Amino acid sequence: MAQKTPAFRERCYAILKRVPRGKVTTYKELARAMGTRGCRAVGNALHVNPYWPKVPCHRVVTSSGDLGGFAQGRRRKMLLLTAEGIEISPQGKIDLKRYLYRFPI
DNA sequence: CGGTTGACCAAGT
DNA sequence: GACTTGGCCAACC
């Protein structure tokens, strides 16, 4: 089934694939790299497309360092991030100062 | 085409 | 740090 607007989604995936293992990115930075400011649209695109493990959606977190949401459950996300070498606080928060990756403008 | 929702963000209180 | 308001973009009704 063809998607209506693959441009937005495919762009999102392309950027997301650029993120190196052991690092995370935020919806805002992701949207910014896409050339848009709709951080919500980014999350929406990922939620609608539970591609797995084609797209490392688990590497996308909120700017607050929280895991945000996850179509497969936050529990799964935490495990995956930990498996990549990312440490998560007992509160389920990630240290963006350490693991946040920024895309080249 | 208008209104609502959503894996959000920033600023103000 | 928590809550409220406004903003942003895309998808759905």
PDB file of C-alpha atoms (C1' of nucleotides) in Angstrom:
ATOM      1  CA  MET A   1       0.000   0.000   0.000  1.00  0.00           C
ATOM      2  CA  ALA A   2       1.495   3.248  -1.040  1.00  0.00           C
ATOM      3  CA  GLN A   3       1.697   6.009   1.471  1.00  0.00           C
ATOM      4  CA  LYS A   4       0.255   9.411   0.760  1.00  0.00           C
ATOM      5  CA  THR A   5       3.262  11.505   1.670  1.00  0.00           C
ATOM      6  CA  PRO A   6       6.370   9.327   1.628  1.00  0.00           C
ATOM      7  CA  ALA A   7       8.520  12.404   1.299  1.00  0.00           C
ATOM      8  CA  PHE A   8       8.148  13.408   4.909  1.00  0.00           C
ATOM      9  CA  ARG A   9       8.492   9.880   6.259  1.00  0.00           C
ATOM     10  CA  GLU A  10      11.352   8.786   4.059  1.00  0.00           C
ATOM     11  CA  ARG A  11      13.222  11.937   4.936  1.00  0.00           C
ATOM     12  CA  CYS A  12      12.677  11.199   8.589  1.00  0.00           C
ATOM     13  CA  TYR A  13      14.048   7.694   8.207  1.00  0.00           C
ATOM     14  CA  ALA A  14      17.004   8.893   6.189  1.00  0.00           C
ATOM     15  CA  ILE A  15      17.990  11.277   8.947  1.00  0.00           C
ATOM     16  CA  LEU A  16      17.355   8.758  11.649  1.00  0.00           C
ATOM     17  CA  LYS A  17      19.588   6.207   9.971  1.00  0.00           C
ATOM     18  CA  ARG A  18      22.378   8.754  10.107  1.00  0.00           C
ATOM     19  CA  VAL A  19      22.429   8.576  13.878  1.00  0.00           C
ATOM     20  CA  PRO A  20      25.431   6.514  15.029  1.00  0.00           C
ATOM     21  CA  ARG A  21      24.937   3.608  17.400  1.00  0.00           C
ATOM     22  CA  GLY A  22      25.158   4.557  21.040  1.00  0.00           C
ATOM     23  CA  LYS A  23      23.720   8.013  20.408  1.00  0.00           C
ATOM     24  CA  VAL A  24      20.259   9.483  20.489  1.00  0.00           C
ATOM     25  CA  THR A  25      18.488  12.387  18.857  1.00  0.00           C
ATOM     26  CA  THR A  26      15.481  14.501  19.681  1.00  0.00           C
ATOM     27  CA  TYR A  27      12.314  15.118  17.732  1.00  0.00           C
ATOM     28  CA  LYS A  28      13.173  18.748  17.416  1.00  0.00           C
ATOM     29  CA  GLU A  29      16.650  18.176  16.023  1.00  0.00           C
ATOM     30  CA  LEU A  30      15.208  15.593  13.695  1.00  0.00           C
ATOM     31  CA  ALA A  31      12.552  17.961  12.455  1.00  0.00           C
ATOM     32  CA  ARG A  32      15.154  20.668  12.098  1.00  0.00           C
ATOM     33  CA  ALA A  33      17.368  18.412   9.992  1.00  0.00           C
ATOM     34  CA  MET A  34      14.351  17.718   7.802  1.00  0.00           C
ATOM     35  CA  GLY A  35      13.875  21.395   7.245  1.00  0.00           C
ATOM     36  CA  THR A  36      10.685  21.673   9.235  1.00  0.00           C
ATOM     37  CA  ARG A  37       9.643  22.628  12.742  1.00  0.00           C
ATOM     38  CA  GLY A  38       6.826  20.167  13.189  1.00  0.00           C
ATOM     39  CA  CYS A  39       8.399  18.058  15.866  1.00  0.00           C
ATOM     40  CA  ARG A  40       4.961  16.537  16.383  1.00  0.00           C
ATOM     41  CA  ALA A  41       4.712  15.529  12.774  1.00  0.00           C
ATOM     42  CA  VAL A  42       8.009  13.682  13.172  1.00  0.00           C
ATOM     43  CA  GLY A  43       6.718  11.668  16.088  1.00  0.00           C
ATOM     44  CA  ASN A  44       3.525  11.079  14.210  1.00  0.00           C
ATOM     45  CA  ALA A  45       5.394   9.722  11.200  1.00  0.00           C
ATOM     46  CA  LEU A  46       7.297   7.275  13.376  1.00  0.00           C
ATOM     47  CA  HIS A  47       4.197   6.190  15.220  1.00  0.00           C
ATOM     48  CA  VAL A  48       2.316   5.508  12.032  1.00  0.00           C
ATOM     49  CA  ASN A  49       5.250   3.577  10.656  1.00  0.00           C
ATOM     50  CA  PRO A  50       6.312   0.907  13.121  1.00  0.00           C
ATOM     51  CA  TYR A  51       9.142  -0.084  10.830  1.00  0.00           C
ATOM     52  CA  TRP A  52      11.365  -2.434  12.675  1.00  0.00           C
ATOM     53  CA  PRO A  53      14.270  -2.770  12.936  1.00  0.00           C
ATOM     54  CA  LYS A  54      14.709  -0.896   9.699  1.00  0.00           C
ATOM     55  CA  VAL A  55      14.515   2.409  11.493  1.00  0.00           C
ATOM     56  CA  PRO A  56      16.102   2.893  14.930  1.00  0.00           C
ATOM     57  CA  CYS A  57      13.100   4.734  16.336  1.00  0.00           C
ATOM     58  CA  HIS A  58      14.369   3.884  19.809  1.00  0.00           C
ATOM     59  CA  ARG A  59      17.173   6.385  19.259  1.00  0.00           C
ATOM     60  CA  VAL A  60      14.687   9.217  19.188  1.00  0.00           C
ATOM     61  CA  VAL A  61      13.845  10.854  22.495  1.00  0.00           C
ATOM     62  CA  THR A  62      12.352  14.112  23.664  1.00  0.00           C
ATOM     63  CA  SER A  63      14.352  17.249  24.397  1.00  0.00           C
ATOM     64  CA  SER A  64      13.669  16.718  28.064  1.00  0.00           C
ATOM     65  CA  GLY A  65      15.692  13.544  27.980  1.00  0.00           C
ATOM     66  CA  ASP A  66      12.616  11.429  28.405  1.00  0.00           C
ATOM     67  CA  LEU A  67      12.014   8.400  26.228  1.00  0.00           C
ATOM     68  CA  GLY A  68       8.851  10.015  24.971  1.00  0.00           C
ATOM     69  CA  GLY A  69       6.607   7.411  23.449  1.00  0.00           C
ATOM     70  CA  PHE A  70       7.116   4.196  21.630  1.00  0.00           C
ATOM     71  CA  ALA A  71       4.727   2.150  19.488  1.00  0.00           C
ATOM     72  CA  GLN A  72       6.093  -1.068  20.975  1.00  0.00           C
ATOM     73  CA  GLY A  73       6.231   0.091  24.559  1.00  0.00           C
ATOM     74  CA  ARG A  74       8.651   2.229  26.508  1.00  0.00           C
ATOM     75  CA  ARG A  75       9.989  -0.904  28.177  1.00  0.00           C
ATOM     76  CA  ARG A  76      11.287  -2.160  24.843  1.00  0.00           C
ATOM     77  CA  LYS A  77      12.841   1.176  24.056  1.00  0.00           C
ATOM     78  CA  MET A  78      14.754   1.269  27.292  1.00  0.00           C
ATOM     79  CA  LEU A  79      16.178  -2.190  26.736  1.00  0.00           C
ATOM     80  CA  LEU A  80      17.263  -1.371  23.210  1.00  0.00           C
ATOM     81  CA  LEU A  81      18.950   1.848  24.255  1.00  0.00           C
ATOM     82  CA  THR A  82      20.738   0.073  27.058  1.00  0.00           C
ATOM     83  CA  ALA A  83      21.834  -2.620  24.620  1.00  0.00           C
ATOM     84  CA  GLU A  84      23.451   0.081  22.500  1.00  0.00           C
ATOM     85  CA  GLY A  85      25.547   1.275  25.378  1.00  0.00           C
ATOM     86  CA  ILE A  86      23.311   4.100  26.519  1.00  0.00           C
ATOM     87  CA  GLU A  87      22.756   4.414  30.234  1.00  0.00           C
ATOM     88  CA  ILE A  88      19.339   5.410  31.448  1.00  0.00           C
ATOM     89  CA  SER A  89      18.540   6.965  34.794  1.00  0.00           C
ATOM     90  CA  PRO A  90      16.337   5.012  37.224  1.00  0.00           C
ATOM     91  CA  GLN A  91      13.646   7.508  36.321  1.00  0.00           C
ATOM     92  CA  GLY A  92      13.794   6.439  32.691  1.00  0.00           C
ATOM     93  CA  LYS A  93      15.655   9.538  31.578  1.00  0.00           C
ATOM     94  CA  ILE A  94      18.623   9.820  29.256  1.00  0.00           C
ATOM     95  CA  ASP A  95      21.558  12.171  29.665  1.00  0.00           C
ATOM     96  CA  LEU A  96      21.328  14.177  26.472  1.00  0.00           C
ATOM     97  CA  LYS A  97      24.515  15.992  27.370  1.00  0.00           C
ATOM     98  CA  ARG A  98      26.238  12.695  26.837  1.00  0.00           C
ATOM     99  CA  TYR A  99      24.296  10.838  24.197  1.00  0.00           C
ATOM    100  CA  LEU A 100      22.548  13.524  22.207  1.00  0.00           C
ATOM    101  CA  TYR A 101      23.764  13.594  18.632  1.00  0.00           C
ATOM    102  CA  ARG A 102      23.276  16.715  16.500  1.00  0.00           C
ATOM    103  CA  PHE A 103      23.036  16.638  12.732  1.00  0.00           C
ATOM    104  CA  PRO A 104      25.312  18.766  10.605  1.00  0.00           C
ATOM    105  CA  ILE A 105      23.450  21.748   9.253  1.00  0.00           C
TER     106      ILE A 105
ATOM    107  C1'  DC B   1     -11.927  22.770   3.684  1.00  0.00           C
ATOM    108  C1'  DG B   2     -12.275  23.241   9.027  1.00  0.00           C
ATOM    109  C1'  DG B   3     -11.504  21.112  13.407  1.00  0.00           C
ATOM    110  C1'  DT B   4      -9.203  17.658  16.275  1.00  0.00           C
ATOM    111  C1'  DT B   5      -5.440  14.707  17.564  1.00  0.00           C
ATOM    112  C1'  DG B   6      -0.615  13.326  18.216  1.00  0.00           C
ATOM    113  C1'  DA B   7       5.703   9.095  20.002  1.00  0.00           C
ATOM    114  C1'  DC B   8       6.484  17.447  20.731  1.00  0.00           C
ATOM    115  C1'  DC B   9       8.852  22.145  22.170  1.00  0.00           C
ATOM    116  C1'  DA B  10       9.443  26.630  24.328  1.00  0.00           C
ATOM    117  C1'  DA B  11       8.224  30.210  27.375  1.00  0.00           C
ATOM    118  C1'  DG B  12       5.678  31.950  31.186  1.00  0.00           C
ATOM    119  C1'  DT B  13       3.623  31.382  35.856  1.00  0.00           C
TER     120       DT B  13
ATOM    121  C1'  DG C   1      10.219  20.810  38.884  1.00  0.00           C
ATOM    122  C1'  DA C   2       5.100  20.948  37.542  1.00  0.00           C
ATOM    123  C1'  DC C   3       1.220  23.077  35.098  1.00  0.00           C
ATOM    124  C1'  DT C   4      -0.697  26.161  31.334  1.00  0.00           C
ATOM    125  C1'  DT C   5      -0.669  28.405  26.907  1.00  0.00           C
ATOM    126  C1'  DG C   6       0.673  28.999  22.157  1.00  0.00           C
ATOM    127  C1'  DG C   7       2.968  27.180  18.217  1.00  0.00           C
ATOM    128  C1'  DC C   8       4.405  23.978  14.708  1.00  0.00           C
ATOM    129  C1'  DC C   9       3.456  20.152  10.953  1.00  0.00           C
ATOM    130  C1'  DA C  10       1.044  16.025   9.190  1.00  0.00           C
ATOM    131  C1'  DA C  11      -2.782  12.748   9.277  1.00  0.00           C
ATOM    132  C1'  DC C  12      -7.680  11.686  10.091  1.00  0.00           C
ATOM    133  C1'  DC C  13     -12.902  12.720  10.223  1.00  0.00           C
TER     134       DC C  13
END
